[in-house]
mmCIF file of C-alpha atoms and ligand atoms in Angstrom:
data_model
loop_
_atom_site.group_PDB
_atom_site.id
_atom_site.type_symbol
_atom_site.label_atom_id
_atom_site.label_comp_id
_atom_site.label_asym_id
_atom_site.label_seq_id
_atom_site.Cartn_x
_atom_site.Cartn_y
_atom_site.Cartn_z
ATOM 1 C CA MET A 1 -49.005 71.540 305.371
ATOM 2 C CA ALA A 2 -45.407 70.532 305.028
ATOM 3 C CA LEU A 3 -43.267 70.738 301.904
ATOM 4 C CA GLU A 4 -41.828 67.235 301.700
ATOM 5 C CA ARG A 5 -39.710 65.058 299.486
ATOM 6 C CA THR A 6 -40.353 61.458 298.669
ATOM 7 C CA PHE A 7 -38.706 58.749 296.600
ATOM 8 C CA SER A 8 -40.324 57.069 293.606
ATOM 9 C CA ILE A 9 -39.361 54.300 291.197
ATOM 10 C CA ILE A 10 -40.999 53.637 287.854
ATOM 11 C CA LYS A 11 -40.434 49.876 287.914
ATOM 12 C CA PRO A 12 -39.294 47.673 284.980
ATOM 13 C CA ASP A 13 -42.859 46.914 283.807
ATOM 14 C CA GLY A 14 -43.679 50.648 283.727
ATOM 15 C CA VAL A 15 -40.592 51.439 281.659
ATOM 16 C CA GLN A 16 -41.179 48.414 279.389
ATOM 17 C CA LYS A 17 -44.789 49.480 278.714
ATOM 18 C CA ASN A 18 -43.761 53.074 277.835
ATOM 19 C CA LEU A 19 -45.507 54.487 280.882
ATOM 20 C CA ILE A 20 -42.738 56.846 282.050
ATOM 21 C CA GLY A 21 -44.478 59.902 280.609
ATOM 22 C CA GLU A 22 -47.917 58.896 281.879
ATOM 23 C CA VAL A 23 -46.654 58.314 285.430
ATOM 24 C CA ILE A 24 -44.729 61.603 285.516
ATOM 25 C CA ARG A 25 -47.736 63.436 284.059
ATOM 26 C CA ARG A 26 -49.823 62.175 286.982
ATOM 27 C CA PHE A 27 -47.220 63.346 289.505
ATOM 28 C CA GLU A 28 -46.940 66.783 287.922
ATOM 29 C CA SER A 29 -50.718 67.193 287.519
ATOM 30 C CA ALA A 30 -51.069 66.520 291.245
ATOM 31 C CA GLY A 31 -48.582 69.277 292.064
ATOM 32 C CA LEU A 32 -45.522 67.118 292.712
ATOM 33 C CA LYS A 33 -42.286 68.436 291.213
ATOM 34 C CA ILE A 34 -39.533 66.140 289.917
ATOM 35 C CA VAL A 35 -36.405 67.458 291.678
ATOM 36 C CA ALA A 36 -34.111 64.587 290.651
ATOM 37 C CA ALA A 37 -34.427 61.730 288.153
ATOM 38 C CA ARG A 38 -32.201 59.086 286.629
ATOM 39 C CA MET A 39 -32.622 55.906 284.643
ATOM 40 C CA VAL A 40 -30.782 52.932 286.107
ATOM 41 C CA GLN A 41 -30.399 49.190 285.645
ATOM 42 C CA LEU A 42 -30.374 47.869 289.216
ATOM 43 C CA THR A 43 -27.836 45.227 290.144
ATOM 44 C CA GLN A 44 -28.987 42.219 292.160
ATOM 45 C CA ALA A 45 -27.140 43.589 295.219
ATOM 46 C CA GLN A 46 -28.799 47.008 294.844
ATOM 47 C CA ALA A 47 -32.273 45.476 294.542
ATOM 48 C CA GLU A 48 -31.690 43.139 297.492
ATOM 49 C CA GLY A 49 -30.424 46.025 299.601
ATOM 50 C CA PHE A 50 -33.300 48.294 298.650
ATOM 51 C CA TYR A 51 -35.910 45.670 299.560
ATOM 52 C CA ALA A 52 -33.982 44.263 302.558
ATOM 53 C CA VAL A 53 -37.042 44.699 304.839
ATOM 54 C CA HIS A 54 -38.805 42.073 302.709
ATOM 55 C CA ARG A 55 -35.969 39.496 302.673
ATOM 56 C CA GLU A 56 -37.898 36.981 304.787
ATOM 57 C CA ARG A 57 -41.049 37.273 302.659
ATOM 58 C CA PRO A 58 -41.904 34.381 300.301
ATOM 59 C CA PHE A 59 -41.974 36.713 297.299
ATOM 60 C CA PHE A 60 -38.526 38.283 297.959
ATOM 61 C CA LYS A 61 -36.601 36.275 295.315
ATOM 62 C CA ASP A 62 -39.220 36.958 292.655
ATOM 63 C CA LEU A 63 -39.370 40.632 293.621
ATOM 64 C CA VAL A 64 -35.606 41.038 293.186
ATOM 65 C CA LYS A 65 -35.690 39.146 289.865
ATOM 66 C CA TYR A 66 -38.468 41.429 288.620
ATOM 67 C CA MET A 67 -36.729 44.616 289.806
ATOM 68 C CA ILE A 68 -33.556 43.731 287.854
ATOM 69 C CA SER A 69 -35.423 42.540 284.745
ATOM 70 C CA GLY A 70 -34.960 45.904 282.994
ATOM 71 C CA PRO A 71 -34.156 49.561 283.585
ATOM 72 C CA VAL A 72 -36.070 51.655 286.105
ATOM 73 C CA VAL A 73 -36.472 55.400 286.641
ATOM 74 C CA VAL A 74 -35.560 56.600 290.136
ATOM 75 C CA GLN A 75 -36.895 60.000 291.122
ATOM 76 C CA VAL A 76 -37.255 62.463 293.966
ATOM 77 C CA LEU A 77 -40.650 64.167 294.150
ATOM 78 C CA GLU A 78 -41.287 67.362 296.076
ATOM 79 C CA GLY A 79 -44.571 68.898 297.181
ATOM 80 C CA GLU A 80 -47.012 69.471 300.022
ATOM 81 C CA ASN A 81 -47.365 66.155 301.883
ATOM 82 C CA ALA A 82 -45.447 64.479 299.059
ATOM 83 C CA VAL A 83 -45.131 61.098 300.831
ATOM 84 C CA ALA A 84 -48.877 60.641 301.369
ATOM 85 C CA LYS A 85 -49.819 62.299 298.076
ATOM 86 C CA ASN A 86 -47.587 59.937 296.107
ATOM 87 C CA ARG A 87 -48.993 56.889 297.950
ATOM 88 C CA GLU A 88 -52.494 58.132 297.137
ATOM 89 C CA LEU A 89 -51.645 58.546 293.448
ATOM 90 C CA MET A 90 -50.074 55.043 293.377
ATOM 91 C CA GLY A 91 -52.989 53.167 294.973
ATOM 92 C CA ALA A 92 -52.875 49.894 296.892
ATOM 93 C CA THR A 93 -50.074 47.362 296.258
ATOM 94 C CA ASP A 94 -52.508 44.956 294.565
ATOM 95 C CA PRO A 95 -54.008 46.706 291.513
ATOM 96 C CA LYS A 96 -57.220 44.692 292.007
ATOM 97 C CA LYS A 97 -57.644 46.397 295.394
ATOM 98 C CA ALA A 98 -56.475 49.847 294.295
ATOM 99 C CA ASP A 99 -58.976 52.695 293.913
ATOM 100 C CA LYS A 100 -60.024 53.572 290.383
ATOM 101 C CA GLY A 101 -58.013 56.425 288.943
ATOM 102 C CA THR A 102 -54.811 55.429 290.741
ATOM 103 C CA ILE A 103 -51.659 54.494 288.831
ATOM 104 C CA ARG A 104 -51.819 50.868 289.906
ATOM 105 C CA ALA A 105 -55.548 50.396 289.277
ATOM 106 C CA ASP A 106 -55.286 51.980 285.834
ATOM 107 C CA LEU A 107 -51.891 50.701 284.645
ATOM 108 C CA ALA A 108 -50.601 47.743 286.683
ATOM 109 C CA SER A 109 -50.971 44.089 285.745
ATOM 110 C CA SER A 110 -50.404 42.248 289.058
ATOM 111 C CA ILE A 111 -49.525 42.588 292.751
ATOM 112 C CA GLU A 112 -45.871 42.168 291.784
ATOM 113 C CA GLU A 113 -45.711 44.063 288.487
ATOM 114 C CA ASN A 114 -47.339 47.193 289.841
ATOM 115 C CA VAL A 115 -45.528 49.951 287.902
ATOM 116 C CA VAL A 116 -44.361 52.140 290.775
ATOM 117 C CA HIS A 117 -42.631 52.190 294.130
ATOM 118 C CA GLY A 118 -43.158 55.044 296.578
ATOM 119 C CA SER A 119 -41.759 55.632 300.064
ATOM 120 C CA ASP A 120 -44.279 54.889 302.823
ATOM 121 C CA SER A 121 -42.932 57.334 305.435
ATOM 122 C CA ALA A 122 -40.843 60.504 305.608
ATOM 123 C CA GLU A 123 -38.033 58.563 307.288
ATOM 124 C CA ASN A 124 -37.992 55.862 304.619
ATOM 125 C CA ALA A 125 -38.113 58.604 301.974
ATOM 126 C CA ARG A 126 -34.902 60.137 303.374
ATOM 127 C CA ASN A 127 -33.156 56.755 303.446
ATOM 128 C CA GLU A 128 -34.362 55.722 299.983
ATOM 129 C CA ILE A 129 -33.358 59.073 298.433
ATOM 130 C CA ALA A 130 -29.896 58.690 299.980
ATOM 131 C CA TYR A 131 -29.689 55.113 298.609
ATOM 132 C CA PHE A 132 -29.794 56.446 295.036
ATOM 133 C CA PHE A 133 -28.910 60.137 295.036
ATOM 134 C CA ALA A 134 -26.053 62.284 296.317
ATOM 135 C CA THR A 135 -27.202 65.546 297.886
ATOM 136 C CA SER A 136 -25.700 67.394 294.904
ATOM 137 C CA ASP A 137 -27.945 65.424 292.486
ATOM 138 C CA VAL A 138 -31.134 66.847 294.021
ATOM 139 C CA LEU A 139 -32.264 70.411 293.289
ATOM 140 C CA ALA A 140 -31.728 72.515 296.375
ATOM 141 C CA ARG A 141 -34.794 74.696 296.032
ATOM 142 C CA THR A 142 -37.669 74.667 293.590
ATOM 143 C CA ARG A 143 -40.222 77.156 294.925
HETATM 144 P P1 GDP B 201 -45.753 48.809 298.309
HETATM 145 O O1 GDP B 201 -45.199 49.705 299.395
HETATM 146 O O2 GDP B 201 -47.195 49.111 297.981
HETATM 147 O O3 GDP B 201 -44.888 48.789 297.068
HETATM 148 O O4 GDP B 201 -45.805 47.304 298.882
HETATM 149 P P2 GDP B 201 -44.784 46.441 299.768
HETATM 150 O O5 GDP B 201 -43.713 47.310 300.379
HETATM 151 O O6 GDP B 201 -45.625 45.632 300.703
HETATM 152 O O7 GDP B 201 -44.132 45.431 298.737
HETATM 153 C C1 GDP B 201 -43.057 45.812 297.919
HETATM 154 C C2 GDP B 201 -43.265 45.249 296.537
HETATM 155 O O8 GDP B 201 -43.189 43.813 296.592
HETATM 156 C C3 GDP B 201 -44.649 45.516 295.921
HETATM 157 O O9 GDP B 201 -44.765 46.791 295.353
HETATM 158 C C4 GDP B 201 -44.730 44.412 294.887
HETATM 159 O O10 GDP B 201 -43.953 44.724 293.719
HETATM 160 C C5 GDP B 201 -44.084 43.240 295.637
HETATM 161 N N1 GDP B 201 -45.088 42.450 296.374
HETATM 162 C C6 GDP B 201 -45.770 42.811 297.497
HETATM 163 N N2 GDP B 201 -46.596 41.824 297.924
HETATM 164 C C7 GDP B 201 -46.416 40.802 297.042
HETATM 165 C C8 GDP B 201 -46.975 39.484 296.952
HETATM 166 O O11 GDP B 201 -47.807 39.063 297.764
HETATM 167 N N3 GDP B 201 -46.542 38.725 295.893
HETATM 168 C C9 GDP B 201 -45.604 39.157 294.994
HETATM 169 N N4 GDP B 201 -45.222 38.351 293.993
HETATM 170 N N5 GDP B 201 -45.060 40.382 295.065
HETATM 171 C C10 GDP B 201 -45.451 41.205 296.067
#
């Protein structure tokens, strides 16, 4: 098993509903360590850049509007198979289709307002971490 890092966002609905602690508790209970974290109000340009792969999708405008509707928590998680583990903890994009016990099934209200973002590959994780964090912001070694 590989020690990996992945990128996570507690989205505006998660912050608004006071779910920061609950989401982080789930990460830590599953063995993922928080090795960097910051609260940030995304600008429109930052949100558009982050979700650039979705710019042709019909929901892109709404997604950007939602992502800048309030502060978010950006984090780097570290652990064995962190990318897949985080995706498993999050559950499917649509909370109605997410497995019971996942963050989205338990806490999310819609396919758009779904509490968390998590990188879907190791390569995207590296790019997304670099989008928000300087190397010096991330703990060098935790175990
Ligand atoms: P994720 O990797 O599970 O977050 O899903 P995607 O990368 O496919 O989509 C990015 C984000 O766009 C999702 O987390 C949702 O917030 C939003 N989103 C995805 N699909 C839809 C949709 O069909 N409608 C709306 N309104 N938002 C969507």
